[in-house]
Amino acid sequence: MNGVKGLILKEIYLRRKTLLSGLAIFVLMFILAASFCLSFDYGNMKNNENLDRDTSTVMLAYVVAAMGIFLFSMNGETLTNDIKCKWNIFEQTLPLSAQKLAAVKIGLILGANLLGTAISMALSAVIFTLSHHKFTLAAMANITAIALIAFVLMTVMNFLLLKFKNPQKAALSFTGVVVLLYGLFIVWIRQRVSVFDVIIDAAESSNDTDTIKQLEAITIEEFLEPVIELRDRLFPFSILIFAAIAAVGYFLFLGQYKRREK
């Protein structure tokens, strides 16, 4: 048990500067976002008619949440430094089984993700309040979805670092995974946009401004409907999804640690 505690403390100690700098950036981003929201009531933005307050402030709250989650979750730098200093060689001499090493690795990733999610959700709720919006279950579901994506990405990144033991190869493979997912997302986007473009073009040909705005609102709602529906279905099972990702990550890491033993 002391070995596990020592390994956890070692990870936290090595990440202390990264966490402190990330926290400072996050707090600064939150202050800027809060100031922007307050400016609509008490500052220069109050008379700005060219900016949609509702859209801009809500999107800003999600940007702050995403930044907070990823700043806390990212730990690739620690593992990269471990590889450079050949920590993996010393790690094999520790009185810890592959199961414990894998559990510590995925546990730290999950813990950092949950901590970042909790802080991001709290500060995002403040931004929602300052912008005169209710922090609804839908907002919580959106931030939780961001946290799940961050958890998956950080798990994949750490697995690739353990697998290749080379930061450059791991970064290249990780970039390939992200590009593949992004490509599939773009294909799905283009399929839906092509249908909506026809509707918008037909409306614009009529030169009816009110009709164009109504159709744009309808198309945006229909465009997001599948995403919103999926989010609403998965949100009640968020804990189980986190647990499932953690379990998959654990067995991926375990496989790499056992391979080292051989």
Tab-separated table of C-alpha atoms in Angstrom:
chain	number	residue	atom	x	y	z
A	1	MET	CA	0.000	0.000	0.000
A	2	ASN	CA	2.898	2.365	0.749
A	3	GLY	CA	4.201	1.711	-2.762
A	4	VAL	CA	0.889	2.784	-4.276
A	5	LYS	CA	0.818	5.932	-2.148
A	6	GLY	CA	4.388	6.706	-3.123
A	7	LEU	CA	3.578	6.306	-6.816
A	8	ILE	CA	0.571	8.624	-6.499
A	9	LEU	CA	2.614	11.231	-4.618
A	10	LYS	CA	5.349	10.970	-7.241
A	11	GLU	CA	2.850	11.722	-10.031
A	12	ILE	CA	1.327	14.656	-8.125
A	13	TYR	CA	4.773	16.044	-7.250
A	14	LEU	CA	5.938	15.937	-10.873
A	15	ARG	CA	2.751	17.596	-12.066
A	16	ARG	CA	2.671	20.319	-9.421
A	17	LYS	CA	4.037	23.069	-11.683
A	18	THR	CA	1.819	22.060	-14.578
A	19	LEU	CA	-1.250	21.964	-12.323
A	20	LEU	CA	-0.462	25.346	-10.743
A	21	SER	CA	0.148	27.026	-14.088
A	22	GLY	CA	-2.982	25.386	-15.509
A	23	LEU	CA	-5.001	26.559	-12.524
A	24	ALA	CA	-3.665	30.110	-12.956
A	25	ILE	CA	-4.654	30.104	-16.651
A	26	PHE	CA	-8.066	28.695	-15.784
A	27	VAL	CA	-8.724	31.322	-13.096
A	28	LEU	CA	-7.612	34.094	-15.458
A	29	MET	CA	-9.933	32.760	-18.166
A	30	PHE	CA	-12.797	32.656	-15.683
A	31	ILE	CA	-12.166	36.257	-14.578
A	32	LEU	CA	-12.146	37.442	-18.185
A	33	ALA	CA	-15.348	35.519	-18.944
A	34	ALA	CA	-17.088	36.877	-15.834
A	35	SER	CA	-15.986	40.416	-16.709
A	36	PHE	CA	-17.347	39.978	-20.222
A	37	CYS	CA	-20.731	38.886	-18.852
A	38	LEU	CA	-20.855	41.762	-16.356
A	39	SER	CA	-19.952	44.209	-19.110
A	40	PHE	CA	-23.383	43.619	-20.672
A	41	ASP	CA	-24.963	45.028	-17.498
A	42	TYR	CA	-22.479	47.599	-16.309
A	43	GLY	CA	-19.897	48.139	-19.039
A	44	ASN	CA	-19.338	48.996	-22.673
A	45	MET	CA	-21.082	45.876	-24.003
A	46	LYS	CA	-24.442	47.158	-22.725
A	47	ASN	CA	-24.963	49.267	-25.844
A	48	ASN	CA	-23.520	46.784	-28.309
A	49	GLU	CA	-26.316	45.722	-30.633
A	50	ASN	CA	-24.136	43.679	-32.982
A	51	LEU	CA	-23.452	40.898	-30.501
A	52	ASP	CA	-25.955	38.309	-29.332
A	53	ARG	CA	-25.558	38.310	-25.554
A	54	ASP	CA	-27.278	34.993	-24.928
A	55	THR	CA	-25.271	33.023	-27.472
A	56	SER	CA	-21.907	34.608	-26.720
A	57	THR	CA	-22.082	34.293	-22.929
A	58	VAL	CA	-23.358	30.702	-22.963
A	59	MET	CA	-20.712	29.611	-25.452
A	60	LEU	CA	-18.091	31.358	-23.332
A	61	ALA	CA	-19.210	29.350	-20.291
A	62	TYR	CA	-18.675	26.111	-22.245
A	63	VAL	CA	-15.258	27.289	-23.468
A	64	VAL	CA	-14.207	27.956	-19.861
A	65	ALA	CA	-15.524	24.538	-18.807
A	66	ALA	CA	-13.684	22.739	-21.624
A	67	MET	CA	-10.452	24.581	-20.865
A	68	GLY	CA	-10.681	23.725	-17.171
A	69	ILE	CA	-11.357	20.053	-17.795
A	70	PHE	CA	-8.507	19.627	-20.275
A	71	LEU	CA	-6.027	21.665	-18.215
A	72	PHE	CA	-6.604	19.405	-15.212
A	73	SER	CA	-6.815	16.180	-17.242
A	74	MET	CA	-3.687	16.526	-19.352
A	75	ASN	CA	-0.837	14.508	-17.875
A	76	GLY	CA	1.087	13.435	-20.950
A	77	GLU	CA	3.992	15.662	-19.951
A	78	THR	CA	4.649	13.587	-16.824
A	79	LEU	CA	4.699	10.307	-18.728
A	80	THR	CA	6.857	11.855	-21.459
A	81	ASN	CA	9.416	12.924	-18.855
A	82	ASP	CA	9.273	9.430	-17.333
A	83	ILE	CA	10.166	7.973	-20.712
A	84	LYS	CA	13.044	10.409	-21.213
A	85	CYS	CA	14.616	9.606	-17.851
A	86	LYS	CA	14.029	5.824	-18.265
A	87	TRP	CA	11.635	5.682	-15.299
A	88	ASN	CA	10.057	2.541	-16.778
A	89	ILE	CA	13.271	0.611	-16.057
A	90	PHE	CA	13.203	1.577	-12.385
A	91	GLU	CA	9.449	1.043	-12.251
A	92	GLN	CA	9.894	-2.635	-13.008
A	93	THR	CA	11.874	-3.037	-9.763
A	94	LEU	CA	9.065	-1.620	-7.608
A	95	PRO	CA	7.234	-4.060	-5.303
A	96	LEU	CA	4.027	-3.376	-7.209
A	97	SER	CA	2.114	-5.714	-9.457
A	98	ALA	CA	1.056	-4.812	-12.981
A	99	GLN	CA	-2.519	-4.633	-11.694
A	100	LYS	CA	-1.627	-1.957	-9.139
A	101	LEU	CA	0.404	0.046	-11.654
A	102	ALA	CA	-2.482	0.003	-14.127
A	103	ALA	CA	-4.995	0.924	-11.405
A	104	VAL	CA	-2.873	3.881	-10.270
A	105	LYS	CA	-2.451	5.097	-13.844
A	106	ILE	CA	-6.146	5.058	-14.771
A	107	GLY	CA	-7.125	6.228	-11.287
A	108	LEU	CA	-4.988	9.364	-11.577
A	109	ILE	CA	-6.411	10.155	-15.016
A	110	LEU	CA	-9.964	9.673	-13.766
A	111	GLY	CA	-9.355	11.648	-10.575
A	112	ALA	CA	-7.855	14.598	-12.464
A	113	ASN	CA	-10.745	14.525	-14.917
A	114	LEU	CA	-13.402	14.482	-12.185
A	115	LEU	CA	-11.661	17.278	-10.265
A	116	GLY	CA	-11.484	19.424	-13.389
A	117	THR	CA	-15.123	18.649	-14.182
A	118	ALA	CA	-16.328	19.628	-10.704
A	119	ILE	CA	-14.425	22.932	-10.704
A	120	SER	CA	-15.394	23.713	-14.302
A	121	MET	CA	-19.040	22.994	-13.627
A	122	ALA	CA	-19.068	25.237	-10.544
A	123	LEU	CA	-17.420	28.178	-12.312
A	124	SER	CA	-19.560	27.690	-15.425
A	125	ALA	CA	-22.638	27.913	-13.207
A	126	VAL	CA	-21.340	31.297	-11.992
A	127	ILE	CA	-20.935	32.503	-15.575
A	128	PHE	CA	-24.446	31.307	-16.409
A	129	THR	CA	-25.781	33.255	-13.420
A	130	LEU	CA	-23.891	36.422	-14.368
A	131	SER	CA	-25.334	36.176	-17.883
A	132	HIS	CA	-28.875	35.762	-16.448
A	133	HIS	CA	-29.252	32.142	-17.498
A	134	LYS	CA	-30.271	29.153	-15.431
A	135	PHE	CA	-27.695	26.431	-15.049
A	136	THR	CA	-29.950	23.631	-16.251
A	137	LEU	CA	-29.534	19.889	-16.536
A	138	ALA	CA	-28.851	20.419	-20.237
A	139	ALA	CA	-25.840	22.587	-19.376
A	140	MET	CA	-24.607	19.948	-16.910
A	141	ALA	CA	-25.047	17.288	-19.583
A	142	ASN	CA	-23.005	19.314	-22.083
A	143	ILE	CA	-20.129	19.777	-19.634
A	144	THR	CA	-20.282	16.098	-18.692
A	145	ALA	CA	-20.030	15.203	-22.384
A	146	ILE	CA	-16.907	17.375	-22.653
A	147	ALA	CA	-15.459	15.590	-19.612
A	148	LEU	CA	-16.135	12.173	-21.164
A	149	ILE	CA	-14.405	13.195	-24.384
A	150	ALA	CA	-11.410	14.491	-22.396
A	151	PHE	CA	-11.271	11.255	-20.397
A	152	VAL	CA	-11.247	9.136	-23.549
A	153	LEU	CA	-8.567	11.276	-25.216
A	154	MET	CA	-6.297	11.288	-22.162
A	155	THR	CA	-6.684	7.520	-21.753
A	156	VAL	CA	-5.783	6.928	-25.403
A	157	MET	CA	-2.819	9.302	-25.182
A	158	ASN	CA	-1.407	7.593	-22.084
A	159	PHE	CA	-1.912	4.141	-23.621
A	160	LEU	CA	0.009	5.160	-26.742
A	161	LEU	CA	2.836	6.586	-24.631
A	162	LEU	CA	3.060	3.326	-22.697
A	163	LYS	CA	2.870	1.270	-25.874
A	164	PHE	CA	5.504	3.049	-27.959
A	165	LYS	CA	7.698	4.422	-25.146
A	166	ASN	CA	8.452	7.211	-27.610
A	167	PRO	CA	6.706	10.599	-27.339
A	168	GLN	CA	7.059	11.318	-31.076
A	169	LYS	CA	5.543	8.007	-32.191
A	170	ALA	CA	2.799	8.309	-29.586
A	171	ALA	CA	1.992	11.874	-30.669
A	172	LEU	CA	1.854	10.797	-34.324
A	173	SER	CA	-0.483	7.897	-33.558
A	174	PHE	CA	-2.647	10.074	-31.308
A	175	THR	CA	-2.892	12.706	-34.050
A	176	GLY	CA	-3.960	9.985	-36.483
A	177	VAL	CA	-6.762	8.878	-34.161
A	178	VAL	CA	-7.977	12.461	-33.690
A	179	VAL	CA	-7.830	13.181	-37.437
A	180	LEU	CA	-9.803	10.012	-38.184
A	181	LEU	CA	-12.531	10.933	-35.700
A	182	TYR	CA	-12.570	14.503	-36.973
A	183	GLY	CA	-12.890	13.272	-40.562
A	184	LEU	CA	-15.870	11.083	-39.691
A	185	PHE	CA	-17.476	14.028	-37.902
A	186	ILE	CA	-16.955	16.314	-40.922
A	187	VAL	CA	-18.536	13.724	-43.242
A	188	TRP	CA	-21.589	13.566	-40.980
A	189	ILE	CA	-21.718	17.389	-40.826
A	190	ARG	CA	-21.558	17.768	-44.600
A	191	GLN	CA	-24.341	15.276	-45.168
A	192	ARG	CA	-26.708	17.246	-42.966
A	193	VAL	CA	-25.548	20.688	-44.092
A	194	SER	CA	-26.103	19.837	-47.762
A	195	VAL	CA	-29.783	19.236	-47.032
A	196	PHE	CA	-30.173	22.426	-45.017
A	197	ASP	CA	-28.365	24.532	-47.617
A	198	VAL	CA	-31.086	23.727	-50.141
A	199	ILE	CA	-33.763	24.895	-47.697
A	200	ILE	CA	-31.917	28.131	-46.859
A	201	ASP	CA	-31.227	28.892	-50.545
A	202	ALA	CA	-34.915	28.487	-51.338
A	203	ALA	CA	-35.832	30.855	-48.525
A	204	GLU	CA	-33.262	33.457	-49.585
A	205	SER	CA	-34.630	33.474	-53.107
A	206	SER	CA	-37.929	34.713	-51.671
A	207	ASN	CA	-36.175	37.679	-49.976
A	208	ASP	CA	-38.406	37.208	-46.930
A	209	THR	CA	-36.221	38.086	-43.926
A	210	ASP	CA	-38.614	36.706	-41.314
A	211	THR	CA	-38.976	33.437	-43.178
A	212	ILE	CA	-35.208	33.117	-43.548
A	213	LYS	CA	-34.674	33.604	-39.801
A	214	GLN	CA	-37.392	31.105	-38.944
A	215	LEU	CA	-36.001	28.510	-41.339
A	216	GLU	CA	-32.467	29.030	-40.056
A	217	ALA	CA	-33.684	28.464	-36.483
A	218	ILE	CA	-35.549	25.335	-37.562
A	219	THR	CA	-32.593	23.920	-39.501
A	220	ILE	CA	-30.184	24.543	-36.629
A	221	GLU	CA	-32.572	22.805	-34.239
A	222	GLU	CA	-32.969	19.845	-36.604
A	223	PHE	CA	-29.219	19.753	-37.167
A	224	LEU	CA	-28.518	19.492	-33.446
A	225	GLU	CA	-31.478	17.252	-32.637
A	226	PRO	CA	-29.642	13.902	-33.025
A	227	VAL	CA	-26.755	15.182	-30.890
A	228	ILE	CA	-29.099	16.529	-28.211
A	229	GLU	CA	-31.103	13.319	-28.208
A	230	LEU	CA	-27.952	11.218	-27.774
A	231	ARG	CA	-26.744	13.521	-24.997
A	232	ASP	CA	-30.039	13.272	-23.114
A	233	ARG	CA	-30.070	9.488	-23.377
A	234	LEU	CA	-26.510	9.052	-22.153
A	235	PHE	CA	-26.444	11.686	-19.408
A	236	PRO	CA	-28.333	9.600	-16.777
A	237	PHE	CA	-25.730	6.864	-17.277
A	238	SER	CA	-22.696	9.152	-17.060
A	239	ILE	CA	-21.295	7.399	-13.988
A	240	LEU	CA	-21.539	4.031	-15.707
A	241	ILE	CA	-19.898	5.428	-18.843
A	242	PHE	CA	-17.028	6.868	-16.789
A	243	ALA	CA	-16.669	3.478	-15.097
A	244	ALA	CA	-16.717	1.652	-18.439
A	245	ILE	CA	-14.026	3.926	-19.913
A	246	ALA	CA	-11.951	3.474	-16.750
A	247	ALA	CA	-12.310	-0.309	-17.007
A	248	VAL	CA	-11.231	-0.333	-20.652
A	249	GLY	CA	-8.303	1.946	-19.810
A	250	TYR	CA	-7.302	-0.282	-16.902
A	251	PHE	CA	-7.111	-3.400	-19.077
A	252	LEU	CA	-5.245	-1.519	-21.826
A	253	PHE	CA	-2.646	-0.313	-19.323
A	254	LEU	CA	-2.532	-3.735	-17.665
A	255	GLY	CA	-1.715	-5.352	-21.000
A	256	GLN	CA	1.199	-2.957	-21.511
A	257	TYR	CA	2.576	-3.466	-17.991
A	258	LYS	CA	2.359	-7.256	-18.309
A	259	ARG	CA	4.125	-7.085	-21.659
A	260	ARG	CA	6.977	-5.252	-19.937
A	261	GLU	CA	7.260	-8.019	-17.353
A	262	LYS	CA	7.739	-10.568	-20.119
